[in-house]
Coordinates of C-alpha atoms and ligand atoms in Angstrom, one line a residue:
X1 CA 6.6 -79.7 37.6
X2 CA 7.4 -76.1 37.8
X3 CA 10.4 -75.3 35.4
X4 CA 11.4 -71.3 36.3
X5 CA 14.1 -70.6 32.8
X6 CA 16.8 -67.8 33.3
X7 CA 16.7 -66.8 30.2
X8 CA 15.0 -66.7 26.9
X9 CA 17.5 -66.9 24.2
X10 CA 18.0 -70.1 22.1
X11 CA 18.2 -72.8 24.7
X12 CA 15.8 -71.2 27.4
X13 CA 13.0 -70.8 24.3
X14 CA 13.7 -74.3 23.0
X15 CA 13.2 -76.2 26.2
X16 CA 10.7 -73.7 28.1
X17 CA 8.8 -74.4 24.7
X18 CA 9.0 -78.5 24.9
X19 CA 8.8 -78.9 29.2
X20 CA 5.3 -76.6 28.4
X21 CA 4.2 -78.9 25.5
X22 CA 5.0 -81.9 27.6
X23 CA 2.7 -80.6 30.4
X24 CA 4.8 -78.7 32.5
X25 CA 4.5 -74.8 34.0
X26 CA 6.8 -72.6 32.4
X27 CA 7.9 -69.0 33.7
X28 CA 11.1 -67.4 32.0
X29 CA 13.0 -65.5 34.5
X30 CA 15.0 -62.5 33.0
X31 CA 16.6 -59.4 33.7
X32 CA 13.6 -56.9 33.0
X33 CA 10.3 -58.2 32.5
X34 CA 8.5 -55.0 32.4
X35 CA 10.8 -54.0 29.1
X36 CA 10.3 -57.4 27.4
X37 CA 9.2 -56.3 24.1
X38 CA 6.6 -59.3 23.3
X39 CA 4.9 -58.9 26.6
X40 CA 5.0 -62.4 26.8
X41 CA 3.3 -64.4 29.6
X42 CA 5.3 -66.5 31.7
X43 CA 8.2 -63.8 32.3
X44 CA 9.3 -62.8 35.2
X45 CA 11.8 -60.9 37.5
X46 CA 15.2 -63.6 38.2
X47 CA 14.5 -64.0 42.0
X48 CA 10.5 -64.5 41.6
X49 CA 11.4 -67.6 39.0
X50 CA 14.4 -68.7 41.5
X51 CA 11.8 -68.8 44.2
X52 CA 8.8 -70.3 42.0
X53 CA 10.6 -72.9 40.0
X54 CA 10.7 -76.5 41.4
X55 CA 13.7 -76.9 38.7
X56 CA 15.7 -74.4 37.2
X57 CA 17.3 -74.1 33.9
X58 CA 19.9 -72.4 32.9
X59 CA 19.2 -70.5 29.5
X60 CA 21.9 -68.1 30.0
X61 CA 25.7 -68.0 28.6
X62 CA 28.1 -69.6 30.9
X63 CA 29.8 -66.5 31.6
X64 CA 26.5 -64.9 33.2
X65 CA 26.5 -67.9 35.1
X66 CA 27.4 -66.4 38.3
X67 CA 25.7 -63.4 37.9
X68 CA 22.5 -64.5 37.4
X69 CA 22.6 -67.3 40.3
X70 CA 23.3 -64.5 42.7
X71 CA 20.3 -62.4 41.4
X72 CA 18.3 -65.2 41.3
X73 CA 18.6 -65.5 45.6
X74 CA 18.6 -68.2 47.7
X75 CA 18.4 -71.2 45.4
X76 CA 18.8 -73.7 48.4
X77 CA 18.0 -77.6 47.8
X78 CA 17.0 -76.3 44.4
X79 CA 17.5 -78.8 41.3
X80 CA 19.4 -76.6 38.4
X81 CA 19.7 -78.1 35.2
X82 CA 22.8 -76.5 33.6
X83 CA 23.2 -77.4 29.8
X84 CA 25.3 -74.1 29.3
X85 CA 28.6 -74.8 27.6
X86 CA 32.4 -73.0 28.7
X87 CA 33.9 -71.4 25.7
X88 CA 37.1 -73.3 26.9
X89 CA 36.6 -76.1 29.5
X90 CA 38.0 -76.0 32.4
X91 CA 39.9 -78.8 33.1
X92 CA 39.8 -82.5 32.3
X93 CA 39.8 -82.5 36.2
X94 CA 36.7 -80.3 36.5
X95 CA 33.5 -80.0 34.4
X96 CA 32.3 -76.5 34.0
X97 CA 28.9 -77.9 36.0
X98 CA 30.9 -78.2 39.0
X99 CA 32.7 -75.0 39.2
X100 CA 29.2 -73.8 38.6
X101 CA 28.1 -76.0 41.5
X102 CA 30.6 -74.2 43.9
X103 CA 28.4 -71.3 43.2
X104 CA 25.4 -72.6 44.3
X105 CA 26.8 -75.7 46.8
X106 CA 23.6 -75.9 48.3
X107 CA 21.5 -76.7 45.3
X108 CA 22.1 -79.9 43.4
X109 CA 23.6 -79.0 39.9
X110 CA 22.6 -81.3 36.9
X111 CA 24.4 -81.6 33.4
X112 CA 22.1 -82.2 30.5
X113 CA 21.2 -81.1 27.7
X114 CA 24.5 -79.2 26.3
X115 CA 25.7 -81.8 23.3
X116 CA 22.5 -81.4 21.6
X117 CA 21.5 -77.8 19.6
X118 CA 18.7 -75.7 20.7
X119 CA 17.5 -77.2 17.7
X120 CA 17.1 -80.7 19.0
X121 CA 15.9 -79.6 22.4
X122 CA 13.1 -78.6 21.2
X123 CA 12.5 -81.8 18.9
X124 CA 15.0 -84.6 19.9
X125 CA 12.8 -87.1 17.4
X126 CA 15.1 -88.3 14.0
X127 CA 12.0 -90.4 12.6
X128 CA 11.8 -93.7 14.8
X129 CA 15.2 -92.4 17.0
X130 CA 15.5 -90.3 19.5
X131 CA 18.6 -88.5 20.5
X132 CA 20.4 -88.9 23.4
X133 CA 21.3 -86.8 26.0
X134 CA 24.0 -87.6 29.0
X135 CA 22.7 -86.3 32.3
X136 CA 25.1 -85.9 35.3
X137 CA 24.6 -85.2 38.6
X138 CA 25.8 -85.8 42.5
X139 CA 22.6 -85.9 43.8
X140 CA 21.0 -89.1 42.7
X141 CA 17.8 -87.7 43.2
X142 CA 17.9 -84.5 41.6
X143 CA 19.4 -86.4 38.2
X144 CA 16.7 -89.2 38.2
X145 CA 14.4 -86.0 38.1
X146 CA 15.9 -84.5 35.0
X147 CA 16.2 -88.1 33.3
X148 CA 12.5 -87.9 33.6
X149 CA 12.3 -84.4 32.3
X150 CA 14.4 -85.1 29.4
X151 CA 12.2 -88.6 28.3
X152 CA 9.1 -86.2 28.9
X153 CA 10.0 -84.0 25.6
X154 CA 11.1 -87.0 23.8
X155 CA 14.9 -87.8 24.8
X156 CA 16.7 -91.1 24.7
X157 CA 17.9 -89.5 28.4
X158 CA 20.9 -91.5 29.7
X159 CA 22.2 -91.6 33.4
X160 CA 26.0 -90.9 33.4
X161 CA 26.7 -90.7 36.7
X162 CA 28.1 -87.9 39.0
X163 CA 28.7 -83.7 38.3
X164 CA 32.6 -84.7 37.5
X165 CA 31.5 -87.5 34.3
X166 CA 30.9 -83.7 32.7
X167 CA 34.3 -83.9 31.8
X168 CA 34.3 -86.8 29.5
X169 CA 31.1 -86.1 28.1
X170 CA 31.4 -82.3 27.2
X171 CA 34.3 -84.2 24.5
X172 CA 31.0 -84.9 22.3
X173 CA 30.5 -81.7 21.5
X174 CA 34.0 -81.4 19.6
X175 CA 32.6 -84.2 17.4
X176 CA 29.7 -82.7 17.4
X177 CA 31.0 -79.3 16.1
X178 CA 33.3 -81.3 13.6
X179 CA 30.6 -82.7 12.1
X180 CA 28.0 -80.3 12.0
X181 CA 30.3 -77.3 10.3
X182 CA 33.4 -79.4 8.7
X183 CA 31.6 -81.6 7.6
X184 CA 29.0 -80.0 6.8
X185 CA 26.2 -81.9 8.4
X186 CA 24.4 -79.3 9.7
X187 CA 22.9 -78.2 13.1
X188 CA 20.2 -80.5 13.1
X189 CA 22.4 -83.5 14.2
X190 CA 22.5 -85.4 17.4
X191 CA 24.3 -88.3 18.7
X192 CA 22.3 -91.2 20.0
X193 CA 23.9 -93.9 22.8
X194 CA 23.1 -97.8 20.6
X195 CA 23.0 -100.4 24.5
X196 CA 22.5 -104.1 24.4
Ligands
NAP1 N1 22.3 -72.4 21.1 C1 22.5 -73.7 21.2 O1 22.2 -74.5 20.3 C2 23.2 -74.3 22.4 C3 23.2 -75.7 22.6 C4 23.8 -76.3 23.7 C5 24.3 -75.4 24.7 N2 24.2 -74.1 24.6 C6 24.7 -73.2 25.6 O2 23.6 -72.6 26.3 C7 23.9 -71.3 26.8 C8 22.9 -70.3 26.2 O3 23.0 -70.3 24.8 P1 21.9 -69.6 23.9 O4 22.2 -70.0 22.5 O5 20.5 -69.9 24.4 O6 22.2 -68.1 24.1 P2 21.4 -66.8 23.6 O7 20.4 -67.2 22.6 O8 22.4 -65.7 23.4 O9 20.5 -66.4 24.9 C9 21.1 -66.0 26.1 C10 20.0 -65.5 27.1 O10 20.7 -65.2 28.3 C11 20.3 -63.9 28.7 N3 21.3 -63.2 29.4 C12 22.6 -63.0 29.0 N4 23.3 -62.4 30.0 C13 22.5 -62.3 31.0 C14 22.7 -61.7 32.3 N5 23.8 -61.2 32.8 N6 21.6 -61.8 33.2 C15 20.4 -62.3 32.8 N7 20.2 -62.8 31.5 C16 21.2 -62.8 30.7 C17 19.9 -63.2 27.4 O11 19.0 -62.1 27.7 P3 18.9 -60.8 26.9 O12 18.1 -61.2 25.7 O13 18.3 -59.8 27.8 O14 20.4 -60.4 26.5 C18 19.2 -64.3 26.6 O15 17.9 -64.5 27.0 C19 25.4 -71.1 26.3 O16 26.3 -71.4 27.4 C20 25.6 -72.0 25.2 O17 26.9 -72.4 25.0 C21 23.7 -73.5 23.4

């Protein structure tokens, strides 16, 4: 698929790097190309990978959010993977994902991605396990489409149902944090979901 990244800090590096190792086409959008330093292929203005990507990923801090989105142009019946993280949520009523979705409400916003460290992203594998990662979305189609991204670079991807099952799942990410810096586990820690 085509995969257009706003943004190419920690999280938009980590899974631009795996979607192209896992076959995809990759094209970073960000603010100014022309004064990227690495002259990197692949990066491009914000609207040009709005309009190119078939997904889009959001590699940007939640509170550029917005801003971005609007720069990026019409984004309509666009699948936006959002794996940003609030530095307060919002409500237990309302994930950050859909207040994001209210900025976009004619694309289909999908949570995934955001209780796993850009580490992970770009290697989910523990030995034999694989970590998991909780995908939420309203449009059934546009979340069977990031499951599939997310087993293509190696996820144990889970379907947790609609945009608002954010809520709940966003509460990993205290544990997460809990373990990896109080008790001092490290970054390179992931949770992964044991069915039978
Ligand atoms: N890091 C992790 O392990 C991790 C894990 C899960 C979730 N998250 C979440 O993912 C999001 C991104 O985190 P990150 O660690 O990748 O951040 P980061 O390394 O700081 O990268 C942020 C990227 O966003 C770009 N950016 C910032 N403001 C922008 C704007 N107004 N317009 C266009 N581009 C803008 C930056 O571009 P410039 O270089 O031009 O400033 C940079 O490429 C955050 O919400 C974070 O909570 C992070």
């Amino acid at each position: 698929m085509r995969i257009g990244v706003f943004g190419r800090g920690h999280v938009g590096a980590a899974l631009g790097h795996a979607l192209a190792s896992a076959g995809h086409e990759v094209r970073y959008g960000v603010r100014d190309p022309a004064e990227a330093e690495d002259e990197e292929p692949g990066l491009v203005a914000l609207p040009e990978a709005g309009r190119w990507g078939e997904v889009l990923l959001l590699g940007v801090p939640y509170g550029a959010v917005q801003e971005v989105l609007h720069a990026a142009g019409d984004l309509d019946r666009k699948i936006i993977v959002d794996p940003t993280n609030a530095p307060k949520p919002p409500t237990d009523e309302r994930s950050s994902s859909q207040i994001i979705a209210g900025f976009v409400p004619t694309a289909k916003v999908v949570r995934a991605f955001n209780t796993v460290p850009a580490e992970v992203m770009l290697n989910p594998r523990f030995g034999e396990a694989r970590a998991s990662t909780f995908v939420c979305a309203d449009d059934a189609l546009a979340r069977t489409t990031v499951l599939g991204l997310a087993r293509d670079i190696g996820f144990d991807a889970v379907d947790a149902g609609p945009l608002k099952s954010a809520c709940s799942i966003d509460r990993l990410l205290a544990v997460w944090r809990v373990l990896a810096f109080e008790g001092g586990l490290g970054r390179n820690l992931a949770f992964q979901l044991l069915r039978r």
